[in-house]
Amino acid sequence: MIEPIIERRSIEKHGYPAELHSVTTKDGYILTISRIPSPRKTPILLMHQVYGCSVDFTILGPRKAIALLAHDQGYDVWMGNVRGNMFSRDHVSLDPNKSAFWKYSYHEIGFFDVPAMVDYILHLTGRKRLHYIGHSQGSVVFLVMTSMHPQYNQKIASAHLSAPPAFLSRSTAPVTSMSGEILSALLLMDSLGVHSIGDRFNSEPLMYVKRAIDASVIREEWIMETAYYLAGEDREGFNMSVIPDLTAAFPAGGSLRQFTHYVQCHRSGRFAQYDYGREGNLKRYGHSTPPAYPLELVTVPVAMYYGSNDQFVAVEDVDLLAKKLPNVVLKYLHPNPKWNHIDFLYGKEAPEVYRKLLGLIHSYERR
């Protein structure tokens, strides 16, 4: 299978060592974690955005990418890949070509995938705790894990969440203005058997798009216009050199229900579990509405990094999340008014934020 080779090469091409590890969740999904090893050093786990993958954290290259900078500073770097992306498409019994494989939202990723990765890393390294860095969905699944499994708070030394889309009621992304229609369409697609998004294995449209990009039929500027439409415009700040690697790795694939879950949270104004409808909720939760995640149980020291030009995650919603969490140690609103939802991964100023983040991690290491 060629996909793990792509993942390894995305690290090795920058001159860094790479390892691939396989982890099986309690509900049978087989995940791939990539590692830039520094044996006997403190581990850091990085978790990617929705429909992203581990490549997100190396794409800026040496002296710029968060994973490579962390390794340079002596940390044992691990990068997760959640169920359904192109590096984690196996299961002990379910077939990814069948709908049952895709019946999960970000809830299951936080409930099963992230704990499995944390346990694997700590067992292999012999460490008691690790540091956690999550971007967008990577932030949300951390909150799911530590609120639903409070014992995992003891396994995380510090958490660093960028653009955390827990509360979304003030989102100004154009797609949220049509959230009612979009939610209806998503639920219809789910009922008709369309369960995945960005599935590179079974998607002829994606194949044709990739060929059009390679042939310059689709121009880089058009790709960026789409990104700005969804994430917020930052023409001067985006690092255009990442486009070839970005289009090769994104979208990496995932479940339709991941996106549906975000739309539900936008419409309800709550950070709550997946909404299966009144009857489904009564059967699953014993209530007509899904329960909110108990954020008061998240006792890990949490730092948050966000921007005022993020159309998906509004400043006010980050403020609301901070009020719900009992141990917020940093709220870093980027001073650039153009800083958007994806600048943390692909922005020219991102390395400055990474150095601030790693400095905070280092301060916990000295305690």
Tab-separated table of C-alpha atoms in Angstrom:
chain	number	residue	atom	x	y	z
A	1	MET	CA	0.000	0.000	0.000
A	2	ILE	CA	1.550	3.306	-1.114
A	3	GLU	CA	-0.054	5.737	1.350
A	4	PRO	CA	2.229	5.001	4.355
A	5	ILE	CA	5.199	5.516	2.037
A	6	ILE	CA	3.847	8.994	1.231
A	7	GLU	CA	3.592	9.731	4.937
A	8	ARG	CA	7.165	8.598	5.652
A	9	ARG	CA	8.562	10.519	2.680
A	10	SER	CA	6.822	13.713	3.809
A	11	ILE	CA	9.174	13.633	6.820
A	12	GLU	CA	12.319	12.068	5.365
A	13	LYS	CA	12.498	14.463	2.421
A	14	HIS	CA	13.324	17.207	4.933
A	15	GLY	CA	16.252	15.180	6.292
A	16	TYR	CA	14.546	13.914	9.452
A	17	PRO	CA	14.169	10.288	10.613
A	18	ALA	CA	10.697	8.764	10.386
A	19	GLU	CA	8.875	5.839	11.937
A	20	LEU	CA	5.346	4.560	11.335
A	21	HIS	CA	3.397	2.895	14.154
A	22	SER	CA	0.080	1.051	14.064
A	23	VAL	CA	-2.509	1.447	16.832
A	24	THR	CA	-5.842	-0.376	17.154
A	25	THR	CA	-8.718	1.349	18.940
A	26	LYS	CA	-11.140	-0.396	21.289
A	27	ASP	CA	-13.776	-0.331	18.544
A	28	GLY	CA	-11.431	-1.901	15.990
A	29	TYR	CA	-10.094	0.945	13.823
A	30	ILE	CA	-6.443	0.554	12.878
A	31	LEU	CA	-4.641	3.886	12.918
A	32	THR	CA	-1.218	4.978	11.721
A	33	ILE	CA	0.885	7.327	13.845
A	34	SER	CA	4.040	8.844	12.390
A	35	ARG	CA	7.007	9.611	14.599
A	36	ILE	CA	10.099	11.783	14.335
A	37	PRO	CA	11.983	9.928	17.065
A	38	SER	CA	14.011	11.393	19.899
A	39	PRO	CA	14.228	8.382	22.223
A	40	ARG	CA	14.173	9.060	25.967
A	41	LYS	CA	12.901	12.608	25.312
A	42	THR	CA	9.507	14.053	26.254
A	43	PRO	CA	6.799	13.053	23.747
A	44	ILE	CA	4.532	15.548	21.981
A	45	LEU	CA	1.392	14.372	20.153
A	46	LEU	CA	0.079	16.522	17.286
A	47	MET	CA	-3.477	16.054	15.981
A	48	HIS	CA	-4.684	17.390	12.635
A	49	GLN	CA	-7.708	19.286	11.335
A	50	VAL	CA	-10.881	17.777	9.880
A	51	TYR	CA	-10.126	15.799	6.689
A	52	GLY	CA	-6.439	16.504	7.257
A	53	CYS	CA	-3.538	14.230	8.177
A	54	SER	CA	-0.108	14.172	9.785
A	55	VAL	CA	1.469	15.849	6.727
A	56	ASP	CA	-0.091	19.142	7.942
A	57	PHE	CA	2.606	19.418	10.604
A	58	THR	CA	5.659	19.030	8.348
A	59	ILE	CA	4.441	20.847	5.260
A	60	LEU	CA	6.229	24.165	5.995
A	61	GLY	CA	9.586	22.389	6.035
A	62	PRO	CA	12.744	22.723	8.185
A	63	ARG	CA	12.978	25.594	10.701
A	64	LYS	CA	9.328	26.413	10.010
A	65	ALA	CA	7.055	23.375	10.525
A	66	ILE	CA	5.869	22.751	14.083
A	67	ALA	CA	6.801	19.042	14.077
A	68	LEU	CA	10.317	19.721	12.801
A	69	LEU	CA	10.901	22.648	15.169
A	70	ALA	CA	9.777	20.501	18.104
A	71	HIS	CA	12.206	17.764	17.080
A	72	ASP	CA	14.981	20.339	16.711
A	73	GLN	CA	14.336	21.352	20.319
A	74	GLY	CA	14.763	17.782	21.522
A	75	TYR	CA	11.192	16.500	21.750
A	76	ASP	CA	9.975	13.061	20.692
A	77	VAL	CA	7.394	14.043	18.070
A	78	TRP	CA	4.315	11.945	17.255
A	79	MET	CA	1.681	12.881	14.651
A	80	GLY	CA	-1.688	11.177	14.688
A	81	ASN	CA	-3.951	10.150	11.819
A	82	VAL	CA	-7.587	9.639	12.766
A	83	ARG	CA	-9.913	6.970	11.437
A	84	GLY	CA	-10.920	7.326	7.812
A	85	ASN	CA	-8.047	9.426	6.507
A	86	MET	CA	-5.776	7.966	3.849
A	87	PHE	CA	-3.281	6.675	6.436
A	88	SER	CA	-5.872	5.095	8.768
A	89	ARG	CA	-8.338	3.212	6.604
A	90	ASP	CA	-8.223	-0.255	8.136
A	91	HIS	CA	-10.403	-2.049	10.660
A	92	VAL	CA	-10.290	-5.462	12.286
A	93	SER	CA	-13.623	-6.403	10.674
A	94	LEU	CA	-15.296	-3.465	8.874
A	95	ASP	CA	-14.784	-2.788	5.171
A	96	PRO	CA	-14.063	0.889	4.259
A	97	ASN	CA	-16.102	0.296	1.104
A	98	LYS	CA	-19.179	-0.320	3.275
A	99	SER	CA	-21.234	2.277	5.116
A	100	ALA	CA	-20.706	0.776	8.592
A	101	PHE	CA	-17.040	1.825	8.521
A	102	TRP	CA	-18.012	5.517	8.184
A	103	LYS	CA	-20.652	5.781	10.914
A	104	TYR	CA	-18.697	8.028	13.220
A	105	SER	CA	-18.319	11.751	13.920
A	106	TYR	CA	-15.546	13.580	15.717
A	107	HIS	CA	-17.049	12.184	18.934
A	108	GLU	CA	-15.707	8.683	18.244
A	109	ILE	CA	-12.334	10.144	17.246
A	110	GLY	CA	-12.044	11.832	20.635
A	111	PHE	CA	-13.599	8.943	22.541
A	112	PHE	CA	-11.578	6.114	20.945
A	113	ASP	CA	-8.776	7.282	18.617
A	114	VAL	CA	-6.959	9.866	20.717
A	115	PRO	CA	-6.951	7.799	23.936
A	116	ALA	CA	-5.568	4.818	21.989
A	117	MET	CA	-2.743	6.975	20.614
A	118	VAL	CA	-1.930	8.490	24.015
A	119	ASP	CA	-1.810	5.067	25.672
A	120	TYR	CA	0.354	3.613	22.920
A	121	ILE	CA	2.894	6.463	23.051
A	122	LEU	CA	3.163	6.444	26.841
A	123	HIS	CA	3.514	2.659	26.967
A	124	LEU	CA	6.195	2.573	24.268
A	125	THR	CA	8.207	5.474	25.687
A	126	GLY	CA	7.753	4.589	29.347
A	127	ARG	CA	6.574	8.116	30.100
A	128	LYS	CA	3.722	9.090	32.390
A	129	ARG	CA	2.620	12.190	30.468
A	130	LEU	CA	2.931	13.891	27.089
A	131	HIS	CA	2.238	17.339	25.644
A	132	TYR	CA	-0.615	17.733	23.174
A	133	ILE	CA	-0.965	20.081	20.189
A	134	GLY	CA	-4.204	20.110	18.186
A	135	HIS	CA	-5.362	22.253	15.301
A	136	SER	CA	-9.090	22.809	14.689
A	137	GLN	CA	-10.651	19.320	14.934
A	138	GLY	CA	-7.470	18.224	16.685
A	139	SER	CA	-8.475	20.651	19.455
A	140	VAL	CA	-12.068	19.446	19.655
A	141	VAL	CA	-11.199	15.748	19.926
A	142	PHE	CA	-8.855	16.557	22.818
A	143	LEU	CA	-11.781	18.174	24.656
A	144	VAL	CA	-13.943	15.136	23.916
A	145	MET	CA	-11.286	12.789	25.308
A	146	THR	CA	-10.546	14.672	28.513
A	147	SER	CA	-14.204	15.443	29.293
A	148	MET	CA	-15.499	11.930	28.566
A	149	HIS	CA	-12.458	10.132	30.026
A	150	PRO	CA	-11.344	12.428	32.873
A	151	GLN	CA	-8.558	10.024	33.857
A	152	TYR	CA	-6.680	11.141	30.732
A	153	ASN	CA	-6.174	14.574	32.261
A	154	GLN	CA	-3.406	12.951	34.307
A	155	LYS	CA	-1.661	11.791	31.119
A	156	ILE	CA	-1.362	15.247	29.502
A	157	ALA	CA	1.251	17.715	30.784
A	158	SER	CA	-0.132	20.621	28.743
A	159	ALA	CA	-2.519	21.103	25.822
A	160	HIS	CA	-2.176	23.645	23.015
A	161	LEU	CA	-5.333	24.199	20.978
A	162	SER	CA	-5.385	26.348	17.851
A	163	ALA	CA	-8.627	27.585	16.280
A	164	PRO	CA	-10.731	25.289	18.514
A	165	PRO	CA	-14.201	24.830	16.932
A	166	ALA	CA	-16.105	23.733	20.034
A	167	PHE	CA	-18.655	26.569	20.060
A	168	LEU	CA	-19.637	27.806	16.606
A	169	SER	CA	-22.786	29.887	16.979
A	170	ARG	CA	-20.998	33.113	15.944
A	171	SER	CA	-19.247	31.596	12.937
A	172	THR	CA	-19.320	33.867	9.893
A	173	ALA	CA	-18.088	31.292	7.379
A	174	PRO	CA	-20.338	31.469	4.308
A	175	VAL	CA	-21.335	27.806	4.670
A	176	THR	CA	-22.856	28.497	8.099
A	177	SER	CA	-25.283	31.054	6.681
A	178	MET	CA	-26.923	28.139	4.872
A	179	SER	CA	-26.508	25.692	7.759
A	180	GLY	CA	-30.149	24.577	7.704
A	181	GLU	CA	-30.049	23.651	4.046
A	182	ILE	CA	-26.584	22.108	4.410
A	183	LEU	CA	-27.647	19.994	7.374
A	184	SER	CA	-30.673	18.710	5.468
A	185	ALA	CA	-28.458	17.859	2.499
A	186	LEU	CA	-25.901	16.085	4.702
A	187	LEU	CA	-28.557	13.989	6.425
A	188	LEU	CA	-30.079	13.120	3.043
A	189	MET	CA	-26.684	12.066	1.698
A	190	ASP	CA	-26.132	9.921	4.790
A	191	SER	CA	-29.513	8.217	4.312
A	192	LEU	CA	-28.702	7.578	0.635
A	193	GLY	CA	-25.434	5.830	1.461
A	194	VAL	CA	-22.938	8.660	0.906
A	195	HIS	CA	-20.852	8.429	4.063
A	196	SER	CA	-17.376	9.812	3.314
A	197	ILE	CA	-15.789	13.057	2.165
A	198	GLY	CA	-12.491	13.346	0.329
A	199	ASP	CA	-12.209	9.598	-0.136
A	200	ARG	CA	-9.174	9.324	-2.401
A	201	PHE	CA	-9.698	5.595	-2.816
A	202	ASN	CA	-13.219	5.767	-4.226
A	203	SER	CA	-13.545	9.238	-5.683
A	204	GLU	CA	-13.237	9.781	-9.418
A	205	PRO	CA	-14.016	13.516	-9.035
A	206	LEU	CA	-11.061	13.958	-6.677
A	207	MET	CA	-8.849	12.051	-9.098
A	208	TYR	CA	-9.820	14.383	-11.935
A	209	VAL	CA	-9.300	17.461	-9.741
A	210	LYS	CA	-5.803	16.271	-8.800
A	211	ARG	CA	-4.941	15.700	-12.473
A	212	ALA	CA	-6.279	19.153	-13.367
A	213	ILE	CA	-4.112	20.740	-10.670
A	214	ASP	CA	-1.022	18.856	-11.859
A	215	ALA	CA	-1.711	19.972	-15.429
A	216	SER	CA	-2.260	23.596	-14.299
A	217	VAL	CA	-5.823	23.505	-15.620
A	218	ILE	CA	-6.869	24.456	-12.102
A	219	ARG	CA	-4.685	27.341	-10.988
A	220	GLU	CA	-3.241	27.774	-7.503
A	221	GLU	CA	-5.046	31.094	-7.178
A	222	TRP	CA	-8.393	29.342	-7.598
A	223	ILE	CA	-7.532	26.879	-4.844
A	224	MET	CA	-6.667	29.745	-2.547
A	225	GLU	CA	-9.882	31.608	-3.340
A	226	THR	CA	-11.770	28.534	-2.099
A	227	ALA	CA	-9.640	28.413	1.072
A	228	TYR	CA	-10.199	32.129	1.737
A	229	TYR	CA	-13.940	31.680	1.203
A	230	LEU	CA	-14.060	29.086	3.981
A	231	ALA	CA	-11.301	30.165	6.380
A	232	GLY	CA	-10.888	33.918	6.014
A	233	GLU	CA	-8.799	35.898	3.555
A	234	ASP	CA	-5.079	36.327	4.207
A	235	ARG	CA	-3.401	36.770	0.825
A	236	GLU	CA	-0.177	38.254	2.145
A	237	GLY	CA	0.210	35.778	5.006
A	238	PHE	CA	-0.368	32.463	3.252
A	239	ASN	CA	2.769	30.542	2.283
A	240	MET	CA	2.062	29.666	-1.365
A	241	SER	CA	5.074	27.340	-1.532
A	242	VAL	CA	3.076	24.656	0.322
A	243	ILE	CA	0.437	24.298	-2.414
A	244	PRO	CA	1.919	21.212	-4.173
A	245	ASP	CA	2.277	19.274	-0.911
A	246	LEU	CA	-1.053	20.554	0.363
A	247	THR	CA	-3.029	19.399	-2.681
A	248	ALA	CA	-1.309	15.992	-2.475
A	249	ALA	CA	-2.412	15.495	1.131
A	250	PHE	CA	-5.711	17.372	1.500
A	251	PRO	CA	-8.425	16.307	1.710
A	252	ALA	CA	-7.063	13.131	3.274
A	253	GLY	CA	-10.566	11.740	3.784
A	254	GLY	CA	-13.059	11.202	6.574
A	255	SER	CA	-16.658	10.658	7.504
A	256	LEU	CA	-19.554	12.813	6.350
A	257	ARG	CA	-20.750	12.826	9.951
A	258	GLN	CA	-17.668	14.738	11.082
A	259	PHE	CA	-18.853	17.772	9.115
A	260	THR	CA	-22.487	17.152	10.080
A	261	HIS	CA	-21.498	17.306	13.747
A	262	TYR	CA	-19.991	20.785	13.268
A	263	VAL	CA	-23.138	22.036	11.516
A	264	GLN	CA	-25.249	20.687	14.369
A	265	CYS	CA	-23.133	22.541	16.935
A	266	HIS	CA	-23.410	25.764	14.935
A	267	ARG	CA	-27.191	25.523	14.815
A	268	SER	CA	-27.636	24.550	18.468
A	269	GLY	CA	-25.006	26.892	19.911
A	270	ARG	CA	-23.873	24.001	22.118
A	271	PHE	CA	-20.735	21.867	22.287
A	272	ALA	CA	-22.619	18.606	22.463
A	273	GLN	CA	-22.528	15.026	21.285
A	274	TYR	CA	-23.850	13.983	17.870
A	275	ASP	CA	-27.562	14.582	17.308
A	276	TYR	CA	-29.303	11.436	16.029
A	277	GLY	CA	-32.755	13.035	16.026
A	278	ARG	CA	-35.333	12.829	18.802
A	279	GLU	CA	-35.926	9.066	18.659
A	280	GLY	CA	-32.271	8.251	18.119
A	281	ASN	CA	-31.255	10.487	20.999
A	282	LEU	CA	-33.790	8.930	23.361
A	283	LYS	CA	-32.475	5.484	22.499
A	284	ARG	CA	-28.796	6.417	22.776
A	285	TYR	CA	-28.736	9.091	25.495
A	286	GLY	CA	-32.078	8.751	27.281
A	287	HIS	CA	-32.849	12.388	26.367
A	288	SER	CA	-34.434	14.030	23.334
A	289	THR	CA	-31.353	16.239	22.865
A	290	PRO	CA	-27.695	15.151	22.946
A	291	PRO	CA	-25.787	15.898	26.162
A	292	ALA	CA	-23.221	18.694	26.292
A	293	TYR	CA	-19.611	17.721	26.863
A	294	PRO	CA	-18.714	18.292	30.551
A	295	LEU	CA	-15.883	20.767	29.987
A	296	GLU	CA	-15.532	21.399	33.704
A	297	LEU	CA	-13.784	18.001	33.858
A	298	VAL	CA	-10.957	19.164	31.563
A	299	THR	CA	-8.318	19.998	34.193
A	300	VAL	CA	-5.242	19.962	31.921
A	301	PRO	CA	-3.416	23.317	31.572
A	302	VAL	CA	-4.820	24.590	28.258
A	303	ALA	CA	-3.344	27.254	25.964
A	304	MET	CA	-5.405	28.566	23.040
A	305	TYR	CA	-4.185	30.236	19.847
A	306	TYR	CA	-6.636	31.971	17.513
A	307	GLY	CA	-7.175	34.807	15.067
A	308	SER	CA	-9.661	37.629	14.602
A	309	ASN	CA	-10.048	36.858	10.880
A	310	ASP	CA	-11.080	33.231	11.437
A	311	GLN	CA	-14.476	32.971	9.767
A	312	PHE	CA	-15.104	29.486	11.115
A	313	VAL	CA	-14.186	30.033	14.794
A	314	ALA	CA	-15.136	33.496	16.069
A	315	VAL	CA	-13.177	35.244	18.811
A	316	GLU	CA	-16.333	35.364	20.947
A	317	ASP	CA	-16.743	31.587	20.702
A	318	VAL	CA	-13.139	31.037	21.791
A	319	ASP	CA	-13.835	33.357	24.731
A	320	LEU	CA	-16.880	31.262	25.614
A	321	LEU	CA	-14.821	28.059	25.511
A	322	ALA	CA	-12.198	29.655	27.759
A	323	LYS	CA	-14.894	30.494	30.325
A	324	LYS	CA	-16.053	26.867	30.347
A	325	LEU	CA	-12.585	25.407	30.928
A	326	PRO	CA	-11.211	25.472	34.489
A	327	ASN	CA	-7.475	25.707	33.728
A	328	VAL	CA	-6.768	28.041	30.791
A	329	VAL	CA	-3.164	29.253	31.090
A	330	LEU	CA	-2.931	31.265	27.861
A	331	LYS	CA	-5.255	32.902	25.343
A	332	TYR	CA	-3.152	34.109	22.441
A	333	LEU	CA	-5.076	36.219	19.953
A	334	HIS	CA	-2.697	36.725	17.050
A	335	PRO	CA	-1.889	40.439	16.601
A	336	ASN	CA	-2.208	40.241	12.814
A	337	PRO	CA	-5.857	41.161	12.037
A	338	LYS	CA	-5.661	38.937	8.927
A	339	TRP	CA	-4.782	35.768	10.877
A	340	ASN	CA	-7.320	33.127	9.813
A	341	HIS	CA	-8.334	29.519	10.469
A	342	ILE	CA	-5.510	27.862	8.512
A	343	ASP	CA	-2.637	30.290	9.124
A	344	PHE	CA	-1.559	28.193	12.114
A	345	LEU	CA	-0.618	25.454	9.626
A	346	TYR	CA	0.303	27.295	6.433
A	347	GLY	CA	0.902	30.929	7.364
A	348	LYS	CA	4.211	32.757	6.922
A	349	GLU	CA	4.014	33.940	10.541
A	350	ALA	CA	3.196	30.484	11.914
A	351	PRO	CA	6.793	29.680	13.015
A	352	GLU	CA	6.679	32.654	15.401
A	353	VAL	CA	3.586	31.173	17.047
A	354	TYR	CA	5.248	27.749	17.203
A	355	ARG	CA	8.248	29.191	19.042
A	356	LYS	CA	5.919	30.804	21.574
A	357	LEU	CA	4.050	27.517	21.963
A	358	LEU	CA	7.226	25.448	22.359
A	359	GLY	CA	8.538	27.987	24.865
A	360	LEU	CA	5.443	27.394	26.992
A	361	ILE	CA	5.902	23.623	26.732
A	362	HIS	CA	9.530	24.056	27.781
A	363	SER	CA	8.422	26.009	30.858
A	364	TYR	CA	6.356	22.990	31.957
A	365	GLU	CA	9.383	20.759	31.465
A	366	ARG	CA	11.370	22.895	33.907
A	367	ARG	CA	8.773	22.546	36.662
